[in-house]
Amino acid sequence: MTDLATAPTADILRHQLADALVAAGAITSPDVERAVRTVPREVFAPPGTSLADAYADDVVITKRRADGQPTSSVSAPWLQARMIEQAGVGPGSRVLEVGSGGYNAALLAEVVGPTGAVTSVDIDLDVIGWARRGLDAAGYPQVATVVGDGEHGHLPGAPYDAIIVTVETADIPPAWREQLAPTGVLVAPVRMRGLTRSVAFTRDGTGDSAGSGDGLVARSLLMCGFVPMQGQGSIPEQHLDLTGGGGDGGDGVVVLRVDDDTTTVDPGALAEALRGPRSDVWSGITLPGNTSFETLLLWLTGQPVPYGRLFVDRDRAKVHFDGLLAPFANVSPAFLTADSLAYLVLRKLDSTVPGAQPPGESRWEFGAHGFGPDATLVATMLCDAVRAWDRHAPDPHIAVHPASAATDAASVAASDGAVRLLVPRRHATIVVSWSAPALTSAATA
Ligand SMILES: C[S@@+](CC[C@H](N)C(=O)[O-])C[C@H]1O[C@@H](n2cnc3c(N)ncnc32)[C@H](O)[C@@H]1O
């Protein structure tokens, strides 16, 4: 039981949160730091949320669908701070937030100050009602709240110096670019073949500061996760249950998510393949424990290979698959053929082998578990891709072209041998490219 006499107050917790975000490097701007030290986060959390939960550096879910899936939340503070910084928002900025809740809009209001303007749009009437009440109670009546599909932006407030999208989007609708000021910044959590990154885009200005091009180019990206977009911009992924033959409450132990129309797999054959045998291939590429490899995940996503993400309930999988299906994470990138797959794994190197690693340091090796008739081939392809990533350690370049220019993007992709991921959507083609060469023909055969 909490001792109320000694429990930290909201003020104390707010400053502790700000201190932690500054120490972790999530906040570098004095304006954002002041905003986090000022806005009462607990006002925007659902009734009954403890102060400790309201000020944890974590998501607070505010609404769920009937099946339990979250549809709205107060996003994690580190992510809110970093996205505001990605957008370069400052005093006097005019900002549109797509996806509301109130707290982030209040942070933005603090950052833009009395000479700026913040408009927050949400498709859900309940969310806007909740955000409005919170903003008024916390002292931010100047923030405009609007019910609508953020796919269309909000024309009456345009042009915006920044549009910050706080819901996962698979496409870039034209309104977002059109409603940006010439030097404005669009920050959006873009889903590319299942992988979501918060990308800060500016207009592609072909060199001029007025941004006269008809596309967008990325200037920063950040790993993140958000609830998916509803409304006209909703583009669901395919969810293929590969648990196969469970029938005893085992549904959903293994689900393959595929985020493109060009990948065709046979879920029955893949479910059968997962019953074994398994082919293990190791890459020889190692890294110390607790090292981020998020660029590897984007690199794998971009390889010219059918691709999906394998979601595994690992505890239940131990029982259903007799320990054979053993990914190192709940979500793993997977290379696919119609009837075979290989997912990425890490194994801890044996510290007793002399010379395997410096004393006291744990090292991990990337590899792949393959299943199905092409198990070894597809696992080898995955390891080849890991080795290519290790050789080039490339930084991706991300651009958005209007869908009408998609053919041009595709022809550029073929011309210089660089690896390119093309994500063709209804409004736009998202092009991720790396200067590193594509996999060798042996690997892509
Ligand atoms: C993660 S929450 C937003 C968090 C919020 N910005 C905050 O203060 O932390 C995502 C929101 O996006 C909304 N949303 C989903 N699809 C939308 C759409 N097409 N247009 C506008 N809002 C949408 C959801 O209703 C949900 O409230």
Tab-separated table of C-alpha atoms and ligand atoms in Angstrom:
chain	number	residue	atom	x	y	z
A	1	MET	CA	0.000	0.000	0.000
A	2	THR	CA	1.286	3.472	-0.860
A	3	ASP	CA	2.133	5.649	2.117
A	4	LEU	CA	0.353	8.878	1.153
A	5	ALA	CA	2.477	10.914	3.534
A	6	THR	CA	5.659	9.979	1.688
A	7	ALA	CA	4.365	9.305	-1.870
A	8	PRO	CA	5.947	11.666	-4.411
A	9	THR	CA	3.656	14.394	-5.658
A	10	ALA	CA	2.833	14.942	-9.331
A	11	ASP	CA	5.270	17.882	-9.358
A	12	ILE	CA	8.104	15.712	-8.083
A	13	LEU	CA	7.326	12.896	-10.533
A	14	ARG	CA	7.098	15.365	-13.429
A	15	HIS	CA	10.564	16.740	-12.707
A	16	GLN	CA	11.946	13.234	-12.205
A	17	LEU	CA	10.567	12.261	-15.624
A	18	ALA	CA	12.113	15.349	-17.248
A	19	ASP	CA	15.447	14.653	-15.505
A	20	ALA	CA	15.422	11.069	-16.785
A	21	LEU	CA	14.574	12.116	-20.360
A	22	VAL	CA	17.362	14.705	-20.371
A	23	ALA	CA	19.831	12.194	-18.933
A	24	ALA	CA	18.851	9.625	-21.580
A	25	GLY	CA	19.266	12.161	-24.398
A	26	ALA	CA	15.578	12.017	-25.366
A	27	ILE	CA	15.315	15.734	-24.620
A	28	THR	CA	17.975	18.100	-25.944
A	29	SER	CA	15.898	21.258	-26.481
A	30	PRO	CA	15.309	23.640	-23.537
A	31	ASP	CA	11.782	24.371	-24.848
A	32	VAL	CA	10.808	20.689	-24.782
A	33	GLU	CA	12.388	20.253	-21.348
A	34	ARG	CA	10.403	23.197	-19.982
A	35	ALA	CA	7.209	21.767	-21.519
A	36	VAL	CA	7.707	18.345	-19.873
A	37	ARG	CA	8.429	20.068	-16.524
A	38	THR	CA	5.195	22.088	-16.867
A	39	VAL	CA	2.342	20.039	-18.391
A	40	PRO	CA	0.417	17.866	-15.886
A	41	ARG	CA	0.405	14.453	-17.589
A	42	GLU	CA	-1.965	12.911	-15.033
A	43	VAL	CA	-4.817	15.138	-16.277
A	44	PHE	CA	-4.773	13.264	-19.616
A	45	ALA	CA	-4.596	9.728	-18.180
A	46	PRO	CA	-7.833	7.739	-17.638
A	47	PRO	CA	-9.475	7.998	-14.202
A	48	GLY	CA	-7.892	5.571	-11.760
A	49	THR	CA	-4.396	5.802	-13.303
A	50	SER	CA	-1.840	6.092	-10.512
A	51	LEU	CA	0.530	9.052	-10.522
A	52	ALA	CA	3.409	6.592	-10.865
A	53	ASP	CA	1.869	5.147	-14.059
A	54	ALA	CA	1.001	8.585	-15.417
A	55	TYR	CA	4.655	9.636	-15.059
A	56	ALA	CA	6.319	6.372	-16.116
A	57	ASP	CA	8.235	6.687	-19.392
A	58	ASP	CA	5.658	4.457	-21.026
A	59	VAL	CA	2.421	4.432	-22.997
A	60	VAL	CA	-0.870	4.900	-21.116
A	61	ILE	CA	-3.681	3.155	-23.019
A	62	THR	CA	-6.850	5.271	-23.065
A	63	LYS	CA	-9.194	3.314	-25.366
A	64	ARG	CA	-9.488	-0.264	-26.661
A	65	ARG	CA	-11.602	-2.043	-29.276
A	66	ALA	CA	-13.995	-4.788	-28.223
A	67	ASP	CA	-11.234	-7.365	-28.957
A	68	GLY	CA	-8.855	-5.597	-26.572
A	69	GLN	CA	-6.625	-3.974	-29.198
A	70	PRO	CA	-5.712	-0.392	-28.220
A	71	THR	CA	-7.038	2.367	-30.479
A	72	SER	CA	-5.860	5.361	-28.471
A	73	SER	CA	-3.215	6.155	-25.898
A	74	VAL	CA	-1.071	8.818	-24.371
A	75	SER	CA	2.191	8.018	-26.123
A	76	ALA	CA	5.439	7.351	-24.252
A	77	PRO	CA	7.090	10.592	-23.071
A	78	TRP	CA	10.491	9.796	-24.647
A	79	LEU	CA	8.820	9.373	-28.025
A	80	GLN	CA	6.706	12.506	-27.718
A	81	ALA	CA	9.794	14.543	-26.800
A	82	ARG	CA	11.881	13.114	-29.618
A	83	MET	CA	9.168	13.606	-32.246
A	84	ILE	CA	8.682	17.262	-31.231
A	85	GLU	CA	12.445	17.680	-31.550
A	86	GLN	CA	12.455	15.824	-34.902
A	87	ALA	CA	9.890	18.383	-36.117
A	88	GLY	CA	12.094	21.303	-35.059
A	89	VAL	CA	9.109	23.005	-33.392
A	90	GLY	CA	9.916	26.212	-31.497
A	91	PRO	CA	8.373	29.489	-30.299
A	92	GLY	CA	5.963	30.868	-32.912
A	93	SER	CA	5.549	27.576	-34.853
A	94	ARG	CA	2.166	26.664	-36.313
A	95	VAL	CA	1.622	22.946	-35.715
A	96	LEU	CA	-0.947	20.336	-36.738
A	97	GLU	CA	-1.093	17.167	-34.645
A	98	VAL	CA	-2.811	14.177	-36.303
A	99	GLY	CA	-4.033	11.792	-33.590
A	100	SER	CA	-5.037	13.464	-30.369
A	101	GLY	CA	-5.258	12.781	-26.661
A	102	GLY	CA	-4.402	16.210	-25.276
A	103	TYR	CA	-1.071	15.744	-23.509
A	104	ASN	CA	1.159	15.995	-26.576
A	105	ALA	CA	-0.886	18.947	-27.841
A	106	ALA	CA	-0.312	20.664	-24.472
A	107	LEU	CA	3.446	20.005	-24.738
A	108	LEU	CA	3.341	21.553	-28.207
A	109	ALA	CA	1.396	24.562	-26.903
A	110	GLU	CA	4.112	25.139	-24.292
A	111	VAL	CA	6.838	24.869	-26.927
A	112	VAL	CA	5.220	27.179	-29.527
A	113	GLY	CA	4.204	29.745	-26.884
A	114	PRO	CA	1.709	32.602	-27.300
A	115	THR	CA	2.838	33.497	-30.830
A	116	GLY	CA	2.380	29.977	-32.209
A	117	ALA	CA	-0.703	27.830	-32.819
A	118	VAL	CA	-1.573	24.169	-32.247
A	119	THR	CA	-4.426	22.244	-33.860
A	120	SER	CA	-5.069	18.633	-32.873
A	121	VAL	CA	-7.296	16.404	-35.025
A	122	ASP	CA	-8.659	12.955	-34.163
A	123	ILE	CA	-11.082	10.673	-35.952
A	124	ASP	CA	-12.658	9.574	-32.660
A	125	LEU	CA	-15.244	11.846	-31.059
A	126	ASP	CA	-14.581	10.334	-27.601
A	127	VAL	CA	-10.872	11.095	-27.876
A	128	ILE	CA	-11.477	14.692	-28.877
A	129	GLY	CA	-13.994	15.118	-26.025
A	130	TRP	CA	-11.434	13.758	-23.568
A	131	ALA	CA	-8.593	15.850	-25.023
A	132	ARG	CA	-10.711	19.023	-24.955
A	133	ARG	CA	-11.658	18.549	-21.306
A	134	GLY	CA	-8.025	17.840	-20.367
A	135	LEU	CA	-6.653	20.813	-22.285
A	136	ASP	CA	-9.168	23.171	-20.665
A	137	ALA	CA	-8.515	21.760	-17.195
A	138	ALA	CA	-4.729	22.006	-17.633
A	139	GLY	CA	-4.892	25.595	-18.888
A	140	TYR	CA	-4.516	25.221	-22.667
A	141	PRO	CA	-7.788	26.615	-24.071
A	142	GLN	CA	-5.880	28.055	-27.044
A	143	VAL	CA	-5.249	24.565	-28.550
A	144	ALA	CA	-7.832	23.892	-31.277
A	145	THR	CA	-9.326	20.384	-31.234
A	146	VAL	CA	-11.061	19.002	-34.313
A	147	VAL	CA	-12.951	15.778	-35.040
A	148	GLY	CA	-11.989	14.500	-38.488
A	149	ASP	CA	-9.980	12.071	-40.569
A	150	GLY	CA	-6.380	13.273	-40.339
A	151	GLU	CA	-5.805	11.779	-43.808
A	152	HIS	CA	-7.065	15.185	-45.019
A	153	GLY	CA	-4.997	17.269	-42.595
A	154	HIS	CA	-6.885	20.395	-41.527
A	155	LEU	CA	-6.944	22.999	-44.264
A	156	PRO	CA	-8.323	25.960	-42.253
A	157	GLY	CA	-5.143	26.119	-40.143
A	158	ALA	CA	-2.655	25.617	-43.015
A	159	PRO	CA	0.122	26.252	-43.824
A	160	TYR	CA	1.861	24.513	-40.925
A	161	ASP	CA	5.491	24.754	-39.913
A	162	ALA	CA	5.146	21.210	-38.628
A	163	ILE	CA	2.663	18.371	-39.014
A	164	ILE	CA	3.211	15.685	-36.382
A	165	VAL	CA	1.361	12.443	-37.037
A	166	THR	CA	0.964	10.377	-33.863
A	167	VAL	CA	-0.680	7.314	-35.381
A	168	GLU	CA	0.970	4.628	-37.560
A	169	THR	CA	0.525	5.387	-41.246
A	170	ALA	CA	1.289	3.175	-44.226
A	171	ASP	CA	0.874	5.983	-46.782
A	172	ILE	CA	1.610	9.707	-47.123
A	173	PRO	CA	-1.604	11.416	-48.238
A	174	PRO	CA	-1.166	14.509	-50.413
A	175	ALA	CA	-2.834	16.843	-47.868
A	176	TRP	CA	0.098	16.510	-45.476
A	177	ARG	CA	2.580	17.776	-48.040
A	178	GLU	CA	0.235	20.384	-49.455
A	179	GLN	CA	-0.549	21.855	-46.028
A	180	LEU	CA	3.131	22.196	-45.046
A	181	ALA	CA	4.749	25.627	-45.225
A	182	PRO	CA	7.556	25.672	-47.849
A	183	THR	CA	10.192	24.946	-45.211
A	184	GLY	CA	7.854	22.936	-42.968
A	185	VAL	CA	8.557	19.501	-41.490
A	186	LEU	CA	6.270	16.456	-41.571
A	187	VAL	CA	6.980	13.896	-38.831
A	188	ALA	CA	5.100	10.632	-39.302
A	189	PRO	CA	5.434	7.033	-38.031
A	190	VAL	CA	5.626	5.399	-41.452
A	191	ARG	CA	5.070	1.654	-41.808
A	192	MET	CA	7.333	0.201	-44.504
A	193	ARG	CA	6.884	-3.548	-45.099
A	194	GLY	CA	5.738	-3.882	-41.514
A	195	LEU	CA	8.537	-1.853	-39.933
A	196	THR	CA	7.583	1.513	-38.434
A	197	ARG	CA	9.935	4.459	-38.150
A	198	SER	CA	9.117	8.015	-37.151
A	199	VAL	CA	10.450	9.866	-40.178
A	200	ALA	CA	10.983	13.643	-40.342
A	201	PHE	CA	10.425	14.804	-43.927
A	202	THR	CA	10.963	18.127	-45.639
A	203	ARG	CA	9.823	19.006	-49.123
A	204	ASP	CA	12.193	17.770	-51.758
A	205	GLY	CA	13.444	21.132	-52.941
A	206	THR	CA	16.052	20.000	-55.462
A	207	GLY	CA	18.469	22.290	-53.701
A	208	ASP	CA	16.320	25.371	-53.119
A	209	SER	CA	15.252	26.335	-49.623
A	210	ALA	CA	11.650	26.929	-50.754
A	211	GLY	CA	11.101	23.205	-51.303
A	212	SER	CA	9.574	23.386	-54.756
A	213	GLY	CA	9.785	19.666	-55.619
A	214	ASP	CA	6.703	17.440	-55.600
A	215	GLY	CA	8.054	14.867	-53.152
A	216	LEU	CA	9.487	14.677	-49.651
A	217	VAL	CA	12.893	13.643	-48.357
A	218	ALA	CA	13.743	12.305	-44.904
A	219	ARG	CA	16.156	14.112	-42.665
A	220	SER	CA	15.925	11.849	-39.605
A	221	LEU	CA	14.332	8.613	-38.490
A	222	LEU	CA	13.579	6.988	-35.194
A	223	MET	CA	12.396	3.511	-34.173
A	224	CYS	CA	8.852	3.610	-32.761
A	225	GLY	CA	5.458	1.913	-32.559
A	226	PHE	CA	1.958	3.390	-32.717
A	227	VAL	CA	-1.658	2.271	-32.937
A	228	PRO	CA	-2.679	1.893	-36.594
A	229	MET	CA	-4.465	4.556	-38.620
A	230	GLN	CA	-8.253	4.291	-38.926
A	231	GLY	CA	-10.415	5.898	-41.608
A	232	GLN	CA	-9.673	6.305	-45.291
A	233	GLY	CA	-5.928	5.863	-44.820
A	234	SER	CA	-6.240	2.502	-43.055
A	235	ILE	CA	-4.124	-0.161	-44.811
A	236	PRO	CA	-4.200	-3.340	-42.721
A	237	GLU	CA	-1.403	-5.903	-42.952
A	238	GLN	CA	-2.239	-9.534	-43.762
A	239	HIS	CA	-2.204	-11.620	-40.564
A	240	LEU	CA	-1.592	-15.313	-41.381
A	241	ASP	CA	-2.002	-17.710	-38.469
A	242	LEU	CA	0.670	-20.399	-38.882
A	243	THR	CA	-0.039	-22.248	-35.647
A	244	GLY	CA	-1.584	-24.990	-37.747
A	245	GLY	CA	-3.323	-28.038	-36.354
A	246	GLY	CA	-3.340	-26.556	-32.803
A	247	GLY	CA	-7.092	-26.648	-32.425
A	248	ASP	CA	-6.833	-26.668	-28.626
A	249	GLY	CA	-6.674	-22.993	-27.888
A	250	GLY	CA	-3.359	-22.679	-29.675
A	251	ASP	CA	-4.665	-20.069	-32.104
A	252	GLY	CA	-2.347	-17.176	-32.656
A	253	VAL	CA	0.798	-18.819	-31.244
A	254	VAL	CA	2.556	-18.020	-34.526
A	255	VAL	CA	1.287	-15.284	-36.810
A	256	LEU	CA	3.062	-14.119	-39.947
A	257	ARG	CA	2.335	-10.502	-40.824
A	258	VAL	CA	2.853	-9.502	-44.437
A	259	ASP	CA	2.661	-5.863	-45.497
A	260	ASP	CA	2.838	-5.961	-49.278
A	261	ASP	CA	0.652	-7.187	-52.110
A	262	THR	CA	3.456	-8.830	-54.029
A	263	THR	CA	4.343	-11.483	-51.426
A	264	THR	CA	2.301	-14.646	-51.876
A	265	VAL	CA	2.773	-17.500	-49.475
A	266	ASP	CA	0.859	-20.670	-48.726
A	267	PRO	CA	-0.084	-20.420	-45.011
A	268	GLY	CA	-0.964	-24.142	-44.867
A	269	ALA	CA	2.441	-25.128	-46.280
A	270	LEU	CA	4.258	-22.725	-43.944
A	271	ALA	CA	2.343	-24.070	-40.933
A	272	GLU	CA	3.348	-27.583	-41.996
A	273	ALA	CA	6.974	-26.453	-42.495
A	274	LEU	CA	7.158	-25.133	-38.916
A	275	ARG	CA	6.632	-28.703	-37.643
A	276	GLY	CA	10.236	-29.342	-38.749
A	277	PRO	CA	12.925	-30.228	-39.517
A	278	ARG	CA	14.812	-26.984	-38.833
A	279	SER	CA	17.952	-25.816	-40.627
A	280	ASP	CA	20.261	-23.547	-38.568
A	281	VAL	CA	22.676	-21.273	-40.430
A	282	TRP	CA	25.081	-18.889	-38.650
A	283	SER	CA	26.425	-15.671	-40.096
A	284	GLY	CA	29.726	-15.257	-38.242
A	285	ILE	CA	28.609	-11.682	-37.474
A	286	THR	CA	28.682	-10.937	-33.756
A	287	LEU	CA	27.940	-8.003	-31.509
A	288	PRO	CA	28.180	-7.245	-27.779
A	289	GLY	CA	25.081	-7.689	-25.627
A	290	ASN	CA	22.702	-4.726	-25.310
A	291	THR	CA	23.746	-3.271	-28.678
A	292	SER	CA	21.051	-1.793	-30.909
A	293	PHE	CA	20.787	-3.310	-34.391
A	294	GLU	CA	17.782	-1.345	-35.576
A	295	THR	CA	19.534	-0.444	-38.867
A	296	LEU	CA	19.811	-4.187	-39.562
A	297	LEU	CA	16.041	-4.546	-39.230
A	298	LEU	CA	15.413	-1.806	-41.810
A	299	TRP	CA	18.140	-3.264	-44.049
A	300	LEU	CA	16.528	-6.726	-43.963
A	301	THR	CA	13.123	-5.194	-44.644
A	302	GLY	CA	14.560	-3.617	-47.790
A	303	GLN	CA	16.092	-6.704	-49.397
A	304	PRO	CA	14.571	-7.798	-52.714
A	305	VAL	CA	13.172	-10.940	-51.125
A	306	PRO	CA	9.594	-11.829	-50.069
A	307	TYR	CA	9.430	-10.643	-46.483
A	308	GLY	CA	7.247	-10.803	-43.393
A	309	ARG	CA	7.424	-10.506	-39.618
A	310	LEU	CA	6.887	-13.559	-37.450
A	311	PHE	CA	4.969	-12.892	-34.211
A	312	VAL	CA	5.497	-15.768	-31.784
A	313	ASP	CA	4.004	-16.290	-28.340
A	314	ARG	CA	7.236	-17.928	-27.178
A	315	ASP	CA	5.941	-19.626	-24.041
A	316	ARG	CA	3.064	-21.301	-25.862
A	317	ALA	CA	5.302	-22.057	-28.864
A	318	LYS	CA	7.579	-24.204	-26.640
A	319	VAL	CA	4.629	-26.521	-26.060
A	320	HIS	CA	3.072	-26.435	-29.522
A	321	PHE	CA	6.325	-26.913	-31.440
A	322	ASP	CA	8.305	-29.099	-29.012
A	323	GLY	CA	10.963	-26.404	-28.636
A	324	LEU	CA	11.751	-26.371	-32.374
A	325	LEU	CA	10.324	-22.924	-33.021
A	326	ALA	CA	12.622	-20.804	-30.881
A	327	PRO	CA	13.050	-17.200	-32.035
A	328	PHE	CA	15.008	-14.854	-29.761
A	329	ALA	CA	12.270	-12.198	-29.791
A	330	ASN	CA	8.487	-12.017	-29.906
A	331	VAL	CA	8.712	-10.405	-33.350
A	332	SER	CA	11.355	-11.531	-35.859
A	333	PRO	CA	12.062	-10.509	-39.447
A	334	ALA	CA	11.562	-13.434	-41.829
A	335	PHE	CA	12.584	-14.138	-45.427
A	336	LEU	CA	10.001	-16.204	-47.279
A	337	THR	CA	9.311	-18.434	-50.234
A	338	ALA	CA	5.847	-19.796	-50.994
A	339	ASP	CA	6.358	-22.796	-48.689
A	340	SER	CA	9.512	-22.002	-46.645
A	341	LEU	CA	10.688	-19.345	-44.237
A	342	ALA	CA	13.695	-18.336	-42.181
A	343	TYR	CA	13.639	-15.952	-39.243
A	344	LEU	CA	16.505	-14.023	-37.645
A	345	VAL	CA	17.961	-15.371	-34.392
A	346	LEU	CA	20.791	-14.482	-32.030
A	347	ARG	CA	22.813	-16.988	-30.026
A	348	LYS	CA	25.065	-16.173	-27.078
A	349	LEU	CA	28.633	-17.235	-27.762
A	350	ASP	CA	30.175	-19.693	-25.376
A	351	SER	CA	32.298	-17.682	-22.960
A	352	THR	CA	34.321	-20.768	-22.093
A	353	VAL	CA	35.861	-20.995	-25.580
A	354	PRO	CA	39.275	-19.281	-25.373
A	355	GLY	CA	39.478	-16.231	-27.622
A	356	ALA	CA	35.723	-16.226	-28.389
A	357	GLN	CA	35.299	-12.884	-26.677
A	358	PRO	CA	37.092	-10.546	-24.281
A	359	PRO	CA	36.809	-11.656	-20.644
A	360	GLY	CA	33.631	-10.376	-19.017
A	361	GLU	CA	31.984	-9.343	-22.282
A	362	SER	CA	29.082	-11.310	-23.683
A	363	ARG	CA	28.868	-11.529	-27.472
A	364	TRP	CA	25.990	-12.670	-29.637
A	365	GLU	CA	25.983	-14.082	-33.157
A	366	PHE	CA	23.286	-13.528	-35.769
A	367	GLY	CA	21.895	-16.540	-37.552
A	368	ALA	CA	18.701	-17.910	-39.039
A	369	HIS	CA	16.363	-20.818	-38.387
A	370	GLY	CA	14.976	-22.138	-41.676
A	371	PHE	CA	11.907	-24.324	-42.156
A	372	GLY	CA	10.366	-25.969	-45.212
A	373	PRO	CA	11.748	-27.444	-48.456
A	374	ASP	CA	13.979	-24.342	-49.025
A	375	ALA	CA	14.984	-24.056	-45.361
A	376	THR	CA	18.744	-23.921	-45.887
A	377	LEU	CA	18.565	-21.660	-48.936
A	378	VAL	CA	16.326	-19.102	-47.314
A	379	ALA	CA	18.296	-19.177	-44.024
A	380	THR	CA	21.519	-18.694	-46.007
A	381	MET	CA	19.992	-15.706	-47.817
A	382	LEU	CA	19.138	-14.147	-44.479
A	383	CYS	CA	22.701	-14.668	-43.184
A	384	ASP	CA	24.138	-13.254	-46.446
A	385	ALA	CA	22.024	-10.154	-45.888
A	386	VAL	CA	23.340	-9.842	-42.306
A	387	ARG	CA	26.925	-10.067	-43.612
A	388	ALA	CA	26.237	-7.429	-46.293
A	389	TRP	CA	24.802	-5.112	-43.596
A	390	ASP	CA	27.886	-5.680	-41.443
A	391	ARG	CA	30.262	-4.895	-44.341
A	392	HIS	CA	28.591	-1.663	-45.398
A	393	ALA	CA	26.854	-0.452	-42.203
A	394	PRO	CA	24.771	1.714	-44.505
A	395	ASP	CA	22.583	4.667	-43.591
A	396	PRO	CA	19.281	4.611	-45.463
A	397	HIS	CA	17.947	7.473	-47.541
A	398	ILE	CA	14.147	7.775	-47.553
A	399	ALA	CA	12.092	9.709	-50.083
A	400	VAL	CA	8.395	9.966	-50.878
A	401	HIS	CA	7.208	10.331	-54.465
A	402	PRO	CA	3.601	10.952	-55.489
A	403	ALA	CA	2.068	7.658	-56.674
A	404	SER	CA	1.845	9.115	-60.183
A	405	ALA	CA	5.674	9.205	-60.270
A	406	ALA	CA	6.043	5.605	-59.065
A	407	THR	CA	7.311	4.310	-62.406
A	408	ASP	CA	10.177	6.784	-62.306
A	409	ALA	CA	11.093	5.666	-58.797
A	410	ALA	CA	11.082	2.048	-59.947
A	411	SER	CA	13.307	2.756	-62.926
A	412	VAL	CA	15.775	4.686	-60.760
A	413	ALA	CA	15.786	1.668	-58.478
A	414	ALA	CA	16.970	-0.608	-61.232
A	415	SER	CA	19.604	1.686	-62.690
A	416	ASP	CA	22.485	1.882	-60.227
A	417	GLY	CA	22.598	-1.466	-58.453
A	418	ALA	CA	21.894	0.050	-55.041
A	419	VAL	CA	19.467	-1.708	-52.738
A	420	ARG	CA	16.098	-0.054	-52.797
A	421	LEU	CA	12.876	-0.842	-51.022
A	422	LEU	CA	9.858	0.477	-52.896
A	423	VAL	CA	6.674	0.692	-50.872
A	424	PRO	CA	3.888	1.444	-53.344
A	425	ARG	CA	0.750	2.753	-51.651
A	426	ARG	CA	-2.400	4.491	-52.893
A	427	HIS	CA	-1.082	8.066	-52.688
A	428	ALA	CA	2.663	7.727	-52.595
A	429	THR	CA	5.605	5.467	-53.267
A	430	ILE	CA	8.015	5.413	-50.353
A	431	VAL	CA	11.550	4.699	-51.517
A	432	VAL	CA	14.203	3.576	-49.036
A	433	SER	CA	17.667	3.270	-50.550
A	434	TRP	CA	21.132	2.362	-49.378
A	435	SER	CA	24.312	3.121	-51.239
A	436	ALA	CA	25.501	-0.401	-50.451
A	437	PRO	CA	25.290	-2.932	-53.287
A	438	ALA	CA	22.457	-5.440	-53.454
A	439	LEU	CA	22.953	-9.048	-52.381
A	440	THR	CA	25.039	-11.149	-54.734
A	441	SER	CA	23.239	-13.250	-57.311
A	442	ALA	CA	24.013	-16.400	-55.294
A	443	ALA	CA	22.149	-14.946	-52.346
A	444	THR	CA	19.165	-13.796	-54.345
A	445	ALA	CA	18.864	-16.908	-56.500
B	1	LIG	C1	-1.375	7.177	-30.065
B	1	LIG	S1	-2.877	8.056	-30.075
B	1	LIG	C2	-2.360	9.740	-30.111
B	1	LIG	C3	-1.545	10.156	-28.912
B	1	LIG	C4	-1.584	11.623	-28.620
B	1	LIG	N1	-1.014	12.420	-29.676
B	1	LIG	C5	-0.928	11.981	-27.291
B	1	LIG	O1	-1.212	13.059	-26.791
B	1	LIG	O2	-0.132	11.189	-26.766
B	1	LIG	C6	-3.423	7.819	-31.744
B	1	LIG	C7	-4.725	8.508	-32.052
B	1	LIG	O3	-4.892	8.533	-33.464
B	1	LIG	C8	-6.273	8.513	-33.719
B	1	LIG	N2	-6.503	8.194	-35.129
B	1	LIG	C9	-6.521	6.996	-35.739
B	1	LIG	N3	-6.769	7.152	-37.058
B	1	LIG	C10	-6.916	8.475	-37.274
B	1	LIG	C11	-7.190	9.262	-38.410
B	1	LIG	N4	-7.379	8.721	-39.612
B	1	LIG	N5	-7.280	10.609	-38.260
B	1	LIG	C12	-7.112	11.182	-37.039
B	1	LIG	N6	-6.856	10.483	-35.921
B	1	LIG	C13	-6.746	9.152	-36.034
B	1	LIG	C14	-6.817	7.512	-32.719
B	1	LIG	O4	-8.212	7.713	-32.496
B	1	LIG	C15	-5.948	7.817	-31.496
B	1	LIG	O5	-6.616	8.664	-30.604
